[in-house]
PDB file of C-alpha atoms in Angstrom:
ATOM      1  CA  UNK Y   1      91.723  96.374 108.949  1.00  0.00           C
ATOM      2  CA  UNK Y   2      90.445  98.493 106.498  1.00  0.00           C
ATOM      3  CA  UNK Y   3      87.678 101.337 107.642  1.00  0.00           C
ATOM      4  CA  UNK Y   4      85.395  99.890 105.431  1.00  0.00           C
ATOM      5  CA  UNK Y   5      85.672  96.565 106.047  1.00  0.00           C
ATOM      6  CA  UNK Y   6      85.450  97.549 110.029  1.00  0.00           C
ATOM      7  CA  UNK Y   7      82.199  99.172 108.682  1.00  0.00           C
ATOM      8  CA  UNK Y   8      80.948  95.585 107.199  1.00  0.00           C
ATOM      9  CA  UNK Y   9      80.826  97.890 104.028  1.00  0.00           C
ATOM     10  CA  UNK Y  10      81.227  96.625 100.617  1.00  0.00           C
ATOM     11  CA  UNK Y  11      84.867  96.772 100.105  1.00  0.00           C
ATOM     12  CA  UNK Y  12      87.451  95.431  96.962  1.00  0.00           C
ATOM     13  CA  UNK Y  13      91.089  95.142  96.424  1.00  0.00           C
ATOM     14  CA  UNK Y  14      91.490  98.397  97.934  1.00  0.00           C
ATOM     15  CA  UNK Y  15      91.432  96.679 101.683  1.00  0.00           C
ATOM     16  CA  UNK Y  16      94.481  94.943 100.486  1.00  0.00           C
ATOM     17  CA  UNK Y  17      96.023  97.910  99.719  1.00  0.00           C
ATOM     18  CA  UNK Y  18      95.203  99.846 102.700  1.00  0.00           C
ATOM     19  CA  UNK Y  19      97.174  96.358 104.545  1.00  0.00           C
ATOM     20  CA  UNK Y  20     100.384  96.781 102.506  1.00  0.00           C
ATOM     21  CA  UNK Y  21     100.349 100.509 103.784  1.00  0.00           C
ATOM     22  CA  UNK Y  22     100.961  99.084 107.367  1.00  0.00           C
ATOM     23  CA  UNK Y  23     102.919  96.310 106.424  1.00  0.00           C
ATOM     24  CA  UNK Y  24     105.109  99.326 104.393  1.00  0.00           C
ATOM     25  CA  UNK Y  25     104.677 101.035 107.977  1.00  0.00           C
ATOM     26  CA  UNK Y  26     105.986  98.244 109.823  1.00  0.00           C
ATOM     27  CA  UNK Y  27     109.000  97.989 108.176  1.00  0.00           C
ATOM     28  CA  UNK Y  28     110.153 101.933 108.735  1.00  0.00           C
ATOM     29  CA  UNK Y  29     109.434 101.623 112.120  1.00  0.00           C
ATOM     30  CA  UNK Y  30     110.122  98.200 113.218  1.00  0.00           C
ATOM     31  CA  UNK Y  31     107.462  97.174 115.031  1.00  0.00           C
ATOM     32  CA  UNK Y  32     103.897  95.964 114.920  1.00  0.00           C
ATOM     33  CA  UNK Y  33     101.244  98.927 115.187  1.00  0.00           C
ATOM     34  CA  UNK Y  34      98.861  99.529 117.977  1.00  0.00           C
ATOM     35  CA  UNK Y  35     100.581  96.755 120.053  1.00  0.00           C
ATOM     36  CA  UNK Y  36      99.435  98.169 123.224  1.00  0.00           C
ATOM     37  CA  UNK Y  37      95.883  98.240 122.530  1.00  0.00           C
ATOM     38  CA  UNK Y  38      93.129  95.449 121.776  1.00  0.00           C
ATOM     39  CA  UNK Y  39      91.739  94.757 117.970  1.00  0.00           C
ATOM     40  CA  UNK Y  40      88.100  95.821 119.301  1.00  0.00           C
ATOM     41  CA  UNK Y  41      89.705  99.724 120.614  1.00  0.00           C
ATOM     42  CA  UNK Y  42      92.044  99.354 117.566  1.00  0.00           C
ATOM     43  CA  UNK Y  43      88.551  98.889 115.099  1.00  0.00           C
ATOM     44  CA  UNK Y  44      86.971 102.086 117.194  1.00  0.00           C
ATOM     45  CA  UNK Y  45      89.579 104.432 117.069  1.00  0.00           C
ATOM     46  CA  UNK Y  46      90.343 103.838 113.028  1.00  0.00           C
ATOM     47  CA  UNK Y  47      86.567 104.361 112.482  1.00  0.00           C
ATOM     48  CA  UNK Y  48      85.671 107.190 114.780  1.00  0.00           C
ATOM     49  CA  UNK Y  49      88.686 108.724 115.810  1.00  0.00           C
ATOM     50  CA  UNK Y  50      90.552 108.134 112.475  1.00  0.00           C
ATOM     51  CA  UNK Y  51      93.800 106.383 113.458  1.00  0.00           C
ATOM     52  CA  UNK Y  52      96.669 105.581 112.028  1.00  0.00           C
ATOM     53  CA  UNK Y  53      99.905 104.504 113.585  1.00  0.00           C
ATOM     54  CA  UNK Y  54     102.414 107.087 113.820  1.00  0.00           C
ATOM     55  CA  UNK Y  55     104.929 107.275 110.821  1.00  0.00           C
ATOM     56  CA  UNK Y  56     108.707 108.213 112.429  1.00  0.00           C
ATOM     57  CA  UNK Y  57     110.079 111.790 111.625  1.00  0.00           C
ATOM     58  CA  UNK Y  58     113.103 110.046 109.881  1.00  0.00           C
ATOM     59  CA  UNK Y  59     110.577 108.068 107.292  1.00  0.00           C
ATOM     60  CA  UNK Y  60     111.777 109.426 103.911  1.00  0.00           C
ATOM     61  CA  UNK Y  61     109.018 111.363 102.496  1.00  0.00           C
ATOM     62  CA  UNK Y  62     108.197 109.411  99.537  1.00  0.00           C
ATOM     63  CA  UNK Y  63     107.916 106.839 101.601  1.00  0.00           C
ATOM     64  CA  UNK Y  64     105.707 108.699 104.153  1.00  0.00           C
ATOM     65  CA  UNK Y  65     103.273 109.403 101.080  1.00  0.00           C
ATOM     66  CA  UNK Y  66     103.149 105.521 100.252  1.00  0.00           C
ATOM     67  CA  UNK Y  67     102.508 104.536 102.969  1.00  0.00           C
ATOM     68  CA  UNK Y  68      99.391 107.420 103.546  1.00  0.00           C
ATOM     69  CA  UNK Y  69      98.011 107.167 100.787  1.00  0.00           C
ATOM     70  CA  UNK Y  70      97.784 103.140 101.011  1.00  0.00           C
ATOM     71  CA  UNK Y  71      95.739 103.610 104.396  1.00  0.00           C
ATOM     72  CA  UNK Y  72      93.873 106.700 103.469  1.00  0.00           C
ATOM     73  CA  UNK Y  73      90.082 106.222 104.434  1.00  0.00           C
ATOM     74  CA  UNK Y  74      88.798 106.872 100.763  1.00  0.00           C
ATOM     75  CA  UNK Y  75      89.245 103.618  99.124  1.00  0.00           C
ATOM     76  CA  UNK Y  76      89.268 105.482  95.865  1.00  0.00           C
ATOM     77  CA  UNK Y  77      92.061 107.694  96.977  1.00  0.00           C
ATOM     78  CA  UNK Y  78      94.025 104.419  97.265  1.00  0.00           C
ATOM     79  CA  UNK Y  79      97.146 103.403  94.719  1.00  0.00           C
ATOM     80  CA  UNK Y  80      95.570 100.171  92.727  1.00  0.00           C
ATOM     81  CA  UNK Y  81      98.344  97.373  93.656  1.00  0.00           C
ATOM     82  CA  UNK Y  82      99.463  97.845  89.634  1.00  0.00           C
ATOM     83  CA  UNK Y  83     100.745 101.928  90.219  1.00  0.00           C
ATOM     84  CA  UNK Y  84     102.175 100.491  93.437  1.00  0.00           C
ATOM     85  CA  UNK Y  85     104.653  98.413  91.648  1.00  0.00           C
ATOM     86  CA  UNK Y  86     105.571 101.150  89.216  1.00  0.00           C
ATOM     87  CA  UNK Y  87     106.447 103.030  92.844  1.00  0.00           C
ATOM     88  CA  UNK Y  88     108.078 100.308  93.572  1.00  0.00           C
ATOM     89  CA  UNK Y  89     109.791 100.310  90.601  1.00  0.00           C
ATOM     90  CA  UNK Y  90     111.368 103.664  91.102  1.00  0.00           C
ATOM     91  CA  UNK Y  91     112.635 103.157  94.196  1.00  0.00           C
ATOM     92  CA  UNK Y  92     114.245  99.756  92.722  1.00  0.00           C
ATOM     93  CA  UNK Y  93     115.907 102.441  90.345  1.00  0.00           C
ATOM     94  CA  UNK Y  94     116.779 104.617  93.119  1.00  0.00           C
ATOM     95  CA  UNK Y  95     118.693 101.616  94.938  1.00  0.00           C
ATOM     96  CA  UNK Y  96     120.052 100.736  91.874  1.00  0.00           C
ATOM     97  CA  UNK Y  97     121.487 104.104  90.997  1.00  0.00           C
ATOM     98  CA  UNK Y  98     122.322 105.559  94.222  1.00  0.00           C
ATOM     99  CA  UNK Y  99     123.392 102.292  95.977  1.00  0.00           C
ATOM    100  CA  UNK Y 100     120.098 102.655  98.285  1.00  0.00           C
ATOM    101  CA  UNK Y 101     116.995 104.029  99.409  1.00  0.00           C
ATOM    102  CA  UNK Y 102     116.910 106.859 101.697  1.00  0.00           C
ATOM    103  CA  UNK Y 103     114.710 104.508 104.638  1.00  0.00           C
ATOM    104  CA  UNK Y 104     117.467 101.937 104.762  1.00  0.00           C
ATOM    105  CA  UNK Y 105     119.554 104.258 105.783  1.00  0.00           C
ATOM    106  CA  UNK Y 106     117.622 104.863 109.070  1.00  0.00           C
ATOM    107  CA  UNK Y 107     118.613 102.683 112.816  1.00  0.00           C
ATOM    108  CA  UNK Y 108     115.132 102.058 112.783  1.00  0.00           C
ATOM    109  CA  UNK Y 109     115.126  99.641 109.105  1.00  0.00           C
ATOM    110  CA  UNK Y 110     118.111  98.171 109.425  1.00  0.00           C
ATOM    111  CA  UNK Y 111     116.462  94.445 110.202  1.00  0.00           C
ATOM    112  CA  UNK Y 112     114.040  95.120 107.378  1.00  0.00           C
ATOM    113  CA  UNK Y 113     117.392  95.939 105.250  1.00  0.00           C
ATOM    114  CA  UNK Y 114     117.777  92.883 103.842  1.00  0.00           C
ATOM    115  CA  UNK Y 115     114.356  91.695 103.660  1.00  0.00           C
ATOM    116  CA  UNK Y 116     113.339  94.792 101.834  1.00  0.00           C
ATOM    117  CA  UNK Y 117     115.382  94.192  99.337  1.00  0.00           C
ATOM    118  CA  UNK Y 118     114.389  90.570  98.532  1.00  0.00           C
ATOM    119  CA  UNK Y 119     110.541  91.988  98.573  1.00  0.00           C
ATOM    120  CA  UNK Y 120     111.640  94.913  96.442  1.00  0.00           C
ATOM    121  CA  UNK Y 121     113.273  92.282  93.698  1.00  0.00           C
ATOM    122  CA  UNK Y 122     110.681  89.743  94.028  1.00  0.00           C
ATOM    123  CA  UNK Y 123     108.319  92.152  92.822  1.00  0.00           C
ATOM    124  CA  UNK Y 124     109.999  93.354  89.363  1.00  0.00           C
ATOM    125  CA  UNK Y 125     110.707  89.487  88.616  1.00  0.00           C
ATOM    126  CA  UNK Y 126     106.581  88.908  89.087  1.00  0.00           C
ATOM    127  CA  UNK Y 127     105.975  92.191  87.300  1.00  0.00           C
ATOM    128  CA  UNK Y 128     108.452  91.711  84.120  1.00  0.00           C
ATOM    129  CA  UNK Y 129     107.518  88.241  83.831  1.00  0.00           C
TER     130      UNK Y 129
END
């Protein structure tokens, strides 16, 4: 849950971008964030300690930057979804040109390989429709 929601401040669509960043992290890490913490502990740590899940060292820099921007503490620094689509399209272009996206080569991501490709194709088809 985004910081502004936990603090019960006004919020908009950027809370969904924050959540999307966590989903991207799950795809890269291959696990669930904060699995050893209670929801109250997570909320407290996110608000008071700026806690975010640790991004694996083997995560490609472009994906790391995207994840970190999605879960910025400042909603105005998060991308809009149309901007996220552009970034994903760039990833799709790289996959088409290179045959892979670096993050698909890492062992933690093998379970998500098919899902990510399907998701990229689905996003692309909706955007071009």
